């Protein structure tokens, strides 16, 4: 039926120009995503998922960043292996105000869960104060979060903690939000223990005053002994009010980009620093007190609180497809601190453990997609999500060194997934550079196995991006497709952002072979940054989108599913100029992207005669600025996109400003 309609359609419109091409693209998308497209001259179907995001917990992106937990080291699992001087009581302070006497110790004999071995014991000997003293009394601890907790007057904060009475009588606890000195109280509440078993207690704190430097204080006010663990404080207003959720303002910035997919959790974080440090997805689902925390290879601590469930939920909440990347059973080649030098540190899981590992990979697919009646589907449902998450893409490996050990393990995992889940699109990997030994070997392996998509990574000079805009023009259309999983030009200035924009028009032009692309890294917390070129900078209160961010957002919010050649004419020899034209099948909008990476305004000629029913009032969005302009904490809005209405005709010239990206979005009459 589809074939018949297609040929009738083709006969009637074959001789028409771009309008017909647009309809063919749209028609084929709607009716037959997988069918072979006989594209008309100048048009082709391109990936509907081209531009997405990559979230890795680097630069305190998750813990201390996107993950809304306000308490730092909530489970007393910090260790000197993560940072010199760290220990289970890091970021906590013992407190015994008034005339109170007690002791604190860290213990491991009876934890809540073996994944979470450390907890503290408070031994309260005496609680008291002098006559006339009106401050706090008690024995306890305080935590000032990630460089101070931000609270807003009138907002509610959900406190939870696990306690176990180690003495007979119930113990009263006062929990409060205070100023750093403890002199000013922003909120206070009380709890009373009721069990000699680990029990979860919750209460709500409503801030009376706004503060950027609040401290959480927990005081036992009864004589006795008790164990405490997993002391957690979340704003009630997380993104979409999800429990164990995301920082609302930061998540909203990502949601507003409208990414087509989100890759997570890394990056090098996925394959880890040595075998014991691999990101194992099963450690990151279920109640937070059962999750296995670990050293973050970027030099800090990973609670796993923002784990697989939360990533999948966030994807669903913002309409992005999830793209998890699992290790290919080998660790990062830079393991052991040999960052990108020689790549001698890769460790491989013993072959004897591979069946178990492969099962872990298959279990993820079951967890994400199978009904609640399946073992892993039931776990997803228990976490509050009975409906499947509709996993489609699955990355295996992250820019690994393509050693014989990697190849053997990748092959085993790939074959198992392909056999049991042919519906899943596996994404292979091709090393950390745009060319070279690993790149060649990764592609060779992918071609041999017929892997559908291959992940390429490269960070380089802006000049490279301008000079290589045609990189994908010559890629074999019959071979695997490309996921440009990590890329950035080194720097956050306009010259970087505009070089990336020029390159992205090349990605669109090659959207039939480049299926997915994501800039990296995404998030970086001020003063906690390990990687210097990032998309969004933030601290506890501010968010600073870079100029590169605006380029990404402008492309992401203006994606199409059909590409058209021959609409924009420019000087083809001038590599500072780039342009693309796509149509969005859903809205019918024709979208032009015009890039000028030079220091002079330059003209491009637009020919829309192939499109019927063009509406004259188009939306023009322009990002332009001096080559070395950038957005910083001191000057966050040096360059921001500006929107206006542009009257368009069938044929018109557009003058691209110096160092600019212009997007013209043209409505078509339905
Ligand atoms: O994006 C930062 C790092 O760069 C990623 O973790 C890694 O995959 C790449 O080398």
XYZ file of C-alpha atoms and ligand atoms in Angstrom:
680
model
C 0.000 0.000 0.000
C 2.711 2.440 0.942
C 4.663 1.573 -2.196
C 1.658 2.209 -4.418
C 0.882 5.555 -2.874
C 4.540 6.443 -3.127
C 4.728 5.870 -6.884
C 1.507 7.750 -7.623
C 2.847 10.548 -5.531
C 6.163 10.434 -7.337
C 4.628 10.592 -10.839
C 2.534 13.631 -10.019
C 5.292 15.635 -8.479
C 8.509 14.393 -9.986
C 8.978 17.378 -12.230
C 8.164 19.951 -9.689
C 10.964 21.620 -7.867
C 11.877 21.830 -4.214
C 8.316 21.959 -3.000
C 7.823 18.464 -4.305
C 11.092 17.409 -2.750
C 9.921 18.723 0.581
C 6.686 16.837 0.378
C 8.485 13.646 -0.586
C 10.796 13.993 2.386
C 7.907 14.651 4.710
C 5.767 11.927 3.194
C 8.496 9.337 3.455
C 9.132 10.245 7.063
C 5.541 9.918 8.021
C 4.850 6.720 6.148
C 8.056 4.784 5.877
C 10.923 5.823 8.122
C 12.953 2.791 7.110
C 12.099 2.787 3.411
C 14.713 3.667 0.809
C 14.310 7.275 -0.221
C 14.504 8.060 -3.889
C 15.337 11.655 -3.262
C 14.650 14.320 -5.826
C 17.554 16.457 -6.958
C 18.629 18.834 -4.263
C 16.798 17.236 -1.376
C 17.353 14.379 0.984
C 15.927 12.938 4.111
C 18.154 13.599 7.123
C 18.266 12.342 10.673
C 15.284 13.415 12.752
C 17.530 13.135 15.840
C 20.577 15.100 14.737
C 21.341 17.501 17.584
C 21.248 16.407 21.225
C 23.049 16.788 24.543
C 25.795 14.929 26.316
C 25.699 14.937 30.111
C 28.743 13.717 31.993
C 29.479 14.243 35.659
C 32.636 16.247 35.005
C 33.233 19.726 36.487
C 30.702 18.945 39.291
C 28.017 18.724 36.618
C 25.874 16.201 38.505
C 26.799 16.044 42.207
C 26.931 19.686 43.275
C 25.335 20.717 39.978
C 22.351 19.335 38.118
C 21.501 16.906 40.916
C 19.523 19.004 43.393
C 20.876 17.365 46.581
C 22.012 20.152 48.911
C 24.024 18.052 51.372
C 27.586 17.253 50.413
C 28.872 13.804 51.484
C 25.394 12.776 52.624
C 26.392 9.145 53.157
C 29.796 9.667 54.778
C 31.493 7.885 51.894
C 34.083 10.507 50.950
C 37.573 9.052 51.000
C 41.224 10.122 50.590
C 41.365 8.081 47.366
C 39.120 10.763 45.838
C 40.932 13.848 47.037
C 43.894 14.184 49.378
C 42.601 14.959 52.846
C 39.057 13.734 52.237
C 37.547 11.317 54.760
C 34.060 10.147 55.797
C 33.458 13.330 57.797
C 34.556 15.748 55.058
C 32.162 18.677 54.698
C 30.641 17.824 58.094
C 31.468 19.552 61.326
C 30.898 18.218 64.808
C 28.729 20.553 66.854
C 27.924 20.562 70.596
C 26.476 23.969 71.420
C 25.488 25.053 74.949
C 27.069 23.009 77.704
C 26.690 19.782 75.779
C 29.101 16.906 75.868
C 29.343 14.034 73.447
C 31.379 12.142 70.898
C 31.164 11.339 67.223
C 32.650 8.343 65.445
C 32.517 6.802 61.986
C 31.570 3.136 61.952
C 31.038 0.344 59.438
C 29.856 -2.677 61.435
C 26.105 -2.578 60.681
C 25.439 -0.339 57.679
C 22.031 0.245 56.080
C 23.326 -1.493 52.994
C 26.666 -3.039 52.108
C 26.880 -0.643 49.141
C 26.933 2.188 51.640
C 29.339 1.056 54.359
C 30.083 4.166 56.451
C 27.789 5.827 58.944
C 28.260 7.986 62.013
C 27.470 7.343 65.650
C 26.595 10.156 68.025
C 27.128 9.412 71.686
C 25.302 12.094 73.661
C 26.545 12.284 77.243
C 25.036 15.554 78.353
C 22.792 18.231 76.857
C 22.590 21.537 78.673
C 23.318 25.211 78.807
C 24.002 28.058 81.188
C 21.156 30.011 82.717
C 20.031 32.754 80.348
C 21.551 31.103 77.250
C 19.013 31.061 74.413
C 20.979 29.320 71.661
C 20.973 25.665 70.632
C 21.970 22.807 72.881
C 22.723 19.281 71.801
C 25.252 17.062 70.131
C 25.353 16.686 66.397
C 26.736 17.704 63.038
C 26.386 20.385 60.420
C 26.897 20.509 56.677
C 27.218 23.530 54.424
C 26.683 21.648 51.186
C 28.577 22.466 48.046
C 30.037 25.828 49.139
C 26.828 26.897 50.904
C 23.219 25.843 50.490
C 20.928 28.167 48.578
C 17.517 28.580 50.204
C 14.683 30.900 49.237
C 12.268 32.529 51.644
C 8.959 30.687 51.628
C 10.300 27.620 49.791
C 10.083 24.165 51.303
C 13.012 21.781 51.706
C 12.576 18.051 52.221
C 14.882 16.551 54.781
C 15.347 12.817 55.128
C 17.765 10.787 57.199
C 18.292 7.253 58.387
C 18.695 6.674 62.106
C 19.154 3.692 64.377
C 18.826 4.037 68.146
C 21.767 2.407 69.835
C 20.351 3.072 73.321
C 16.966 2.055 74.720
C 15.107 5.353 74.799
C 13.917 7.354 71.780
C 16.187 10.238 70.868
C 14.939 13.688 69.912
C 16.573 15.476 67.046
C 16.380 19.127 66.084
C 17.007 19.792 62.407
C 17.488 23.326 61.245
C 18.719 25.565 58.487
C 20.975 28.241 59.873
C 23.442 30.945 58.897
C 27.060 29.673 58.742
C 27.734 30.782 62.339
C 24.497 29.178 63.512
C 23.323 32.487 64.993
C 20.429 32.976 62.590
C 17.793 30.279 62.052
C 16.047 30.080 58.699
C 13.952 27.000 59.538
C 13.616 24.418 62.273
C 11.800 21.163 62.931
C 12.085 18.133 65.205
C 12.163 14.356 64.809
C 12.084 11.549 67.334
C 13.640 8.152 66.714
C 11.442 5.149 67.289
C 13.460 2.086 66.400
C 16.650 0.216 67.014
C 16.683 -0.724 63.328
C 17.689 1.589 60.530
C 14.603 3.692 59.850
C 14.007 6.562 57.474
C 12.717 9.807 59.015
C 11.498 12.755 57.013
C 10.468 16.289 57.716
C 9.968 19.564 55.937
C 11.821 22.823 56.484
C 10.342 26.092 55.221
C 12.906 28.859 54.869
C 11.951 32.145 56.519
C 14.737 34.041 54.795
C 16.661 33.688 51.552
C 20.325 32.817 51.809
C 23.126 31.566 49.560
C 25.123 30.184 52.449
C 22.734 28.191 54.602
C 23.948 25.310 56.752
C 22.050 22.219 57.789
C 22.377 21.517 61.510
C 21.255 18.265 63.143
C 21.396 18.060 66.915
C 20.477 15.161 69.176
C 18.883 16.721 72.219
C 18.386 13.607 74.343
C 21.043 11.666 76.214
C 21.789 8.387 74.439
C 23.464 6.914 71.401
C 22.350 6.766 67.813
C 23.638 5.997 64.346
C 22.900 8.304 61.411
C 23.356 7.949 57.661
C 22.151 9.275 54.278
C 21.264 12.738 55.510
C 19.650 14.401 52.549
C 18.050 17.758 51.833
C 16.272 18.596 48.592
C 14.345 21.663 47.538
C 10.710 20.695 47.063
C 10.853 22.623 43.792
C 13.052 20.351 41.736
C 12.633 20.215 37.950
C 9.039 19.078 37.410
C 8.894 18.462 41.165
C 10.507 15.045 40.792
C 11.639 13.449 44.052
C 15.422 12.916 44.110
C 15.272 15.378 41.252
C 17.241 17.970 39.362
C 18.057 21.601 40.085
C 15.110 23.340 38.463
C 16.835 26.353 36.882
C 19.692 24.340 35.387
C 17.445 21.560 34.092
C 15.124 24.152 32.562
C 18.005 25.631 30.553
C 18.647 22.168 29.112
C 14.950 21.525 28.493
C 14.677 24.832 26.617
C 17.350 23.662 24.195
C 14.924 20.942 22.986
C 17.600 18.320 22.426
C 16.534 15.319 20.377
C 18.500 12.958 22.621
C 20.632 12.922 25.752
C 23.757 10.832 25.998
C 24.845 9.869 29.532
C 26.700 9.191 31.863
C 30.012 9.784 30.014
C 32.585 10.203 28.615
C 35.461 8.710 30.478
C 33.169 8.483 33.492
C 31.373 5.614 31.723
C 34.339 3.312 31.251
C 36.111 4.510 34.390
C 39.584 4.656 35.860
C 40.317 0.934 36.164
C 37.844 -1.920 36.265
C 36.581 -1.152 39.763
C 35.675 2.367 38.686
C 33.485 1.514 35.673
C 30.021 3.056 35.780
C 27.810 0.021 36.449
C 24.223 1.068 35.782
C 22.697 -1.326 38.297
C 24.536 0.507 41.096
C 22.622 3.662 40.227
C 18.991 2.594 40.428
C 16.772 1.873 43.422
C 16.519 3.762 46.725
C 19.461 6.132 47.177
C 20.614 4.392 50.370
C 21.271 1.217 48.365
C 23.219 2.862 45.539
C 26.922 2.277 45.329
C 28.806 5.518 45.554
C 32.254 5.772 44.054
C 35.216 7.894 43.164
C 34.518 10.156 40.222
C 37.485 9.831 37.879
C 37.476 13.600 37.456
C 38.754 13.867 41.020
C 35.734 14.020 43.240
C 32.820 11.887 44.455
C 29.887 10.365 42.672
C 26.806 9.535 44.732
C 24.984 7.873 41.850
C 21.983 9.868 43.079
C 21.588 11.168 39.555
C 21.583 7.640 38.219
C 20.068 5.717 35.348
C 16.496 6.138 36.550
C 16.867 9.902 36.882
C 18.597 10.227 33.501
C 15.852 8.258 31.746
C 13.172 10.216 33.592
C 14.752 13.544 32.610
C 14.927 12.449 28.974
C 11.252 11.583 29.047
C 10.356 14.810 30.843
C 11.920 16.946 28.131
C 11.070 14.778 25.121
C 14.636 13.660 24.382
C 15.580 10.100 23.453
C 17.816 8.420 26.046
C 21.256 7.399 24.815
C 23.067 5.523 27.571
C 26.697 4.561 26.993
C 27.840 1.376 28.705
C 31.485 0.373 29.030
C 32.669 -2.218 26.498
C 34.013 -4.255 29.451
C 37.295 -2.342 29.338
C 38.315 0.662 31.399
C 39.580 3.987 30.106
C 43.009 3.742 28.477
C 44.014 6.712 30.608
C 43.394 4.698 33.774
C 46.072 5.212 36.364
C 46.652 8.836 35.506
C 48.291 8.493 32.081
C 45.889 11.011 30.577
C 46.056 10.595 26.826
C 49.729 9.698 26.966
C 50.282 6.365 25.363
C 47.012 4.932 26.549
C 48.610 2.132 28.489
C 46.108 1.912 31.323
C 43.210 0.061 29.692
C 42.093 -2.919 31.777
C 39.759 -5.611 30.495
C 37.233 -7.714 32.395
C 38.377 -11.346 32.476
C 36.682 -13.410 29.764
C 35.273 -15.635 32.511
C 33.224 -12.642 33.708
C 31.944 -11.677 30.290
C 28.718 -13.684 30.336
C 27.715 -11.974 33.545
C 28.651 -8.600 32.063
C 26.740 -9.232 28.857
C 23.715 -10.117 30.968
C 24.107 -6.740 32.691
C 23.901 -5.069 29.284
C 20.847 -7.100 28.270
C 19.236 -6.386 31.621
C 19.448 -2.660 30.908
C 17.369 -3.124 27.787
C 14.863 -5.205 29.748
C 14.805 -2.594 32.529
C 14.176 0.211 30.042
C 11.745 -1.429 27.659
C 10.116 -4.579 29.024
C 6.753 -4.823 30.724
C 6.370 -4.742 34.477
C 5.966 -8.514 34.426
C 9.655 -8.926 33.539
C 12.279 -9.062 36.297
C 13.916 -5.769 35.372
C 10.754 -4.095 34.142
C 9.374 -4.720 37.632
C 12.302 -2.803 39.124
C 11.604 0.142 36.825
C 7.968 0.015 37.908
C 8.952 -0.166 41.572
C 10.860 3.069 41.069
C 7.642 4.689 39.876
C 7.726 4.153 36.120
C 5.590 1.210 34.985
C 5.543 2.334 31.340
C 8.602 1.489 29.253
C 11.187 4.186 28.584
C 11.448 3.249 24.883
C 15.184 2.871 24.660
C 16.291 2.969 21.031
C 20.007 3.849 21.029
C 22.686 2.145 23.124
C 26.359 3.127 23.121
C 28.904 0.400 23.829
C 32.288 1.816 24.728
C 33.614 5.363 24.979
C 36.496 6.389 22.725
C 38.353 3.253 23.833
C 41.747 2.249 22.636
C 40.974 -0.379 20.018
C 43.114 -3.157 21.451
C 42.603 -6.896 20.843
C 41.052 -7.054 24.353
C 38.570 -4.321 23.489
C 37.759 -5.865 20.114
C 37.051 -9.285 21.568
C 34.760 -7.909 24.266
C 32.976 -5.428 22.024
C 32.280 -8.213 19.556
C 30.811 -10.426 22.294
C 28.550 -7.690 23.648
C 27.506 -6.481 20.208
C 26.592 -9.963 18.984
C 24.575 -10.699 22.116
C 22.585 -7.446 21.870
C 22.035 -7.884 18.151
C 20.740 -11.397 18.636
C 18.428 -10.731 21.562
C 17.438 -7.153 20.723
C 17.682 -6.439 16.995
C 15.412 -3.460 17.606
C 18.173 -1.638 19.516
C 20.601 0.534 17.542
C 24.045 -0.146 18.959
C 26.596 2.637 18.695
C 30.243 1.609 18.398
C 33.299 3.745 19.109
C 36.368 5.001 17.240
C 38.816 6.457 19.756
C 39.386 9.996 21.016
C 40.590 11.692 17.839
C 39.258 12.574 14.390
C 41.828 10.330 12.728
C 44.636 7.965 13.585
C 45.124 4.387 14.603
C 42.162 3.933 16.958
C 39.924 5.845 14.597
C 40.813 3.553 11.697
C 40.593 0.396 13.761
C 37.281 1.432 15.345
C 35.729 2.072 11.934
C 37.169 -1.142 10.499
C 35.589 -3.132 13.299
C 32.269 -1.326 12.892
C 32.202 -1.996 9.163
C 33.086 -5.623 9.687
C 30.293 -6.130 12.227
C 27.870 -3.854 10.446
C 27.434 -1.683 13.529
C 24.725 0.842 12.645
C 26.339 3.960 14.150
C 29.911 4.835 15.146
C 30.788 7.393 17.819
C 33.496 9.890 16.818
C 35.143 12.348 19.229
C 37.356 15.321 18.589
C 38.347 18.526 20.335
C 40.499 20.830 18.279
C 41.240 24.335 16.982
C 38.461 26.474 15.477
C 40.481 26.594 12.241
C 40.196 22.826 11.941
C 36.405 23.037 12.052
C 36.360 25.661 9.303
C 38.810 23.761 7.137
C 36.990 20.448 7.561
C 33.404 21.470 6.907
C 33.266 18.968 4.043
C 34.574 16.044 6.152
C 31.397 14.011 5.907
C 30.572 14.817 2.257
C 32.715 11.875 1.215
C 31.630 9.360 3.863
C 30.282 6.124 2.418
C 26.482 6.347 2.475
C 26.182 2.572 2.632
C 28.458 2.138 5.650
C 27.672 2.839 9.321
C 26.273 6.205 10.241
C 28.113 8.658 12.482
C 27.390 9.831 15.980
C 29.625 12.834 16.589
C 29.381 12.164 20.301
C 31.889 14.702 21.591
C 33.237 17.751 19.851
C 34.205 21.325 20.585
C 36.682 23.822 19.313
C 39.083 24.784 22.070
C 37.609 27.950 23.547
C 34.458 29.816 24.501
C 34.908 32.888 22.345
C 32.832 33.915 19.348
C 35.471 32.626 16.927
C 35.032 29.171 18.497
C 31.259 29.247 18.517
C 31.016 30.455 14.936
C 33.514 27.841 13.708
C 31.286 25.250 15.385
C 28.220 26.775 13.729
C 29.871 26.542 10.304
C 30.747 22.924 11.013
C 27.204 22.178 12.148
C 25.798 23.309 8.802
C 28.068 20.599 7.361
C 26.561 18.118 9.809
C 23.093 19.070 8.590
C 24.148 18.807 4.955
C 25.368 15.326 5.817
C 22.425 14.512 8.039
C 21.850 11.381 5.986
C 25.113 9.954 7.348
C 25.691 11.985 10.532
C 22.773 10.734 12.581
C 23.524 12.285 15.969
C 25.822 14.994 17.313
C 26.484 16.382 20.787
C 28.881 19.082 22.012
C 30.986 18.249 25.079
C 31.302 18.828 27.934
C 27.959 20.376 28.774
C 28.206 21.745 32.315
C 30.963 23.279 34.412
C 30.718 24.610 37.948
C 32.709 27.742 38.691
C 35.822 26.921 40.753
C 35.228 23.175 40.344
C 36.147 22.786 36.693
C 38.509 20.124 35.408
C 37.923 20.675 31.690
C 38.155 24.186 30.343
C 36.012 24.444 27.223
C 32.433 23.824 28.327
C 28.986 24.811 27.166
C 27.307 26.170 30.301
C 29.021 27.583 33.361
C 27.196 27.858 36.639
C 27.571 28.312 40.354
C 24.997 27.802 43.090
C 22.916 30.769 41.978
C 23.913 31.793 38.460
C 23.908 30.149 35.058
C 26.187 31.542 32.356
C 25.440 30.236 28.881
C 28.520 30.557 26.658
C 28.321 31.862 23.110
C 28.875 28.229 22.039
C 25.704 27.396 23.990
C 23.679 29.851 21.927
C 24.936 28.260 18.723
C 23.918 24.824 19.998
C 20.535 26.068 21.147
C 19.862 27.876 17.876
C 20.594 24.697 15.919
C 18.678 22.445 18.318
C 15.542 24.537 18.282
C 15.670 24.802 14.502
C 16.111 21.221 13.376
C 14.599 19.778 10.234
C 14.167 16.357 8.760
C 14.759 17.168 5.125
C 17.813 18.911 3.666
C 17.822 21.085 0.540
C 20.777 22.000 -1.626
C 20.634 24.845 -4.106
C 18.667 27.252 -1.939
C 21.546 29.378 -0.683
C 24.249 30.656 -3.013
C 27.532 31.937 -1.569
C 31.196 32.054 -2.437
C 32.055 28.355 -2.236
C 35.777 29.014 -2.064
C 35.431 31.131 1.054
C 35.755 28.712 4.016
C 34.625 31.434 6.412
C 31.150 31.101 4.915
C 28.763 28.219 5.518
C 25.038 27.682 5.113
C 22.324 25.060 5.172
C 18.624 24.785 4.442
C 16.298 22.278 6.102
C 12.576 21.841 6.387
C 10.816 20.649 9.492
C 8.223 18.103 8.398
C 5.960 18.739 11.385
C 5.567 22.496 11.079
C 6.408 22.804 7.384
C 8.829 25.603 8.307
C 11.784 26.173 6.022
C 14.887 26.985 8.051
C 17.985 28.690 6.710
C 21.241 28.807 8.677
C 23.848 31.254 7.457
C 27.280 31.507 9.003
C 29.981 34.082 8.502
C 33.216 33.362 10.382
C 35.028 36.266 8.753
C 35.580 39.801 9.955
C 33.550 41.499 7.202
C 29.841 41.302 6.402
C 29.232 39.123 3.347
C 26.251 38.522 1.143
C 24.450 35.266 0.385
C 21.657 34.851 -2.142
C 18.515 32.963 -1.169
C 16.276 31.303 -3.727
C 12.983 30.022 -2.324
C 11.220 29.547 -5.658
C 11.077 25.801 -5.119
C 8.903 26.210 -2.032
C 5.246 26.999 -2.422
C 3.192 29.004 0.048
C 6.084 30.842 1.642
C 4.859 33.331 4.245
C 6.614 36.687 3.893
C 7.190 37.425 7.591
C 10.051 35.209 8.717
C 11.752 35.081 12.099
C 15.387 36.105 11.986
C 17.654 35.175 14.906
C 21.185 36.521 14.841
C 24.144 35.807 17.089
C 27.029 38.091 16.261
C 29.933 39.683 18.046
C 33.647 40.358 17.970
C 35.871 37.325 17.407
C 37.168 37.307 20.963
C 33.899 38.222 22.678
C 32.667 35.769 25.298
C 30.123 35.486 28.089
C 31.619 35.387 31.568
C 30.401 35.621 35.168
C 31.416 39.284 35.113
C 29.729 39.940 31.748
C 27.222 37.153 31.194
C 25.368 38.796 28.317
C 28.209 40.087 26.155
C 26.746 38.203 23.193
C 23.202 36.899 23.086
C 20.986 36.090 20.107
C 18.653 38.784 18.865
C 15.326 38.079 17.235
C 13.427 40.190 14.695
C 10.968 39.839 11.840
C 12.462 39.632 8.357
C 10.361 40.120 5.241
C 11.374 37.463 2.749
C 10.715 37.151 -0.988
C 11.153 34.266 -3.403
C 14.595 35.635 -4.209
C 16.532 37.864 -1.874
C 20.025 38.717 -0.743
C 20.963 38.414 2.903
C 24.001 40.200 4.295
C 25.564 38.021 6.953
C 27.154 40.182 9.664
C 30.829 39.632 10.478
C 31.404 36.711 12.898
C 27.789 35.630 13.023
C 25.208 32.888 12.855
C 21.845 33.912 11.383
C 18.824 31.667 11.340
C 15.853 32.552 9.159
C 12.748 30.536 9.969
C 10.086 30.811 7.291
C 6.529 29.633 7.778
C 4.698 27.933 4.929
C 0.928 28.105 4.528
C -0.626 24.715 5.208
O 34.234 15.553 27.491
C 35.293 15.360 28.352
C 36.040 14.062 28.090
O 36.616 14.092 26.824
C 35.195 12.829 28.055
O 34.973 12.297 29.303
C 36.002 11.889 27.235
O 35.214 10.939 26.583
C 36.753 12.796 26.305
O 38.084 12.476 26.233
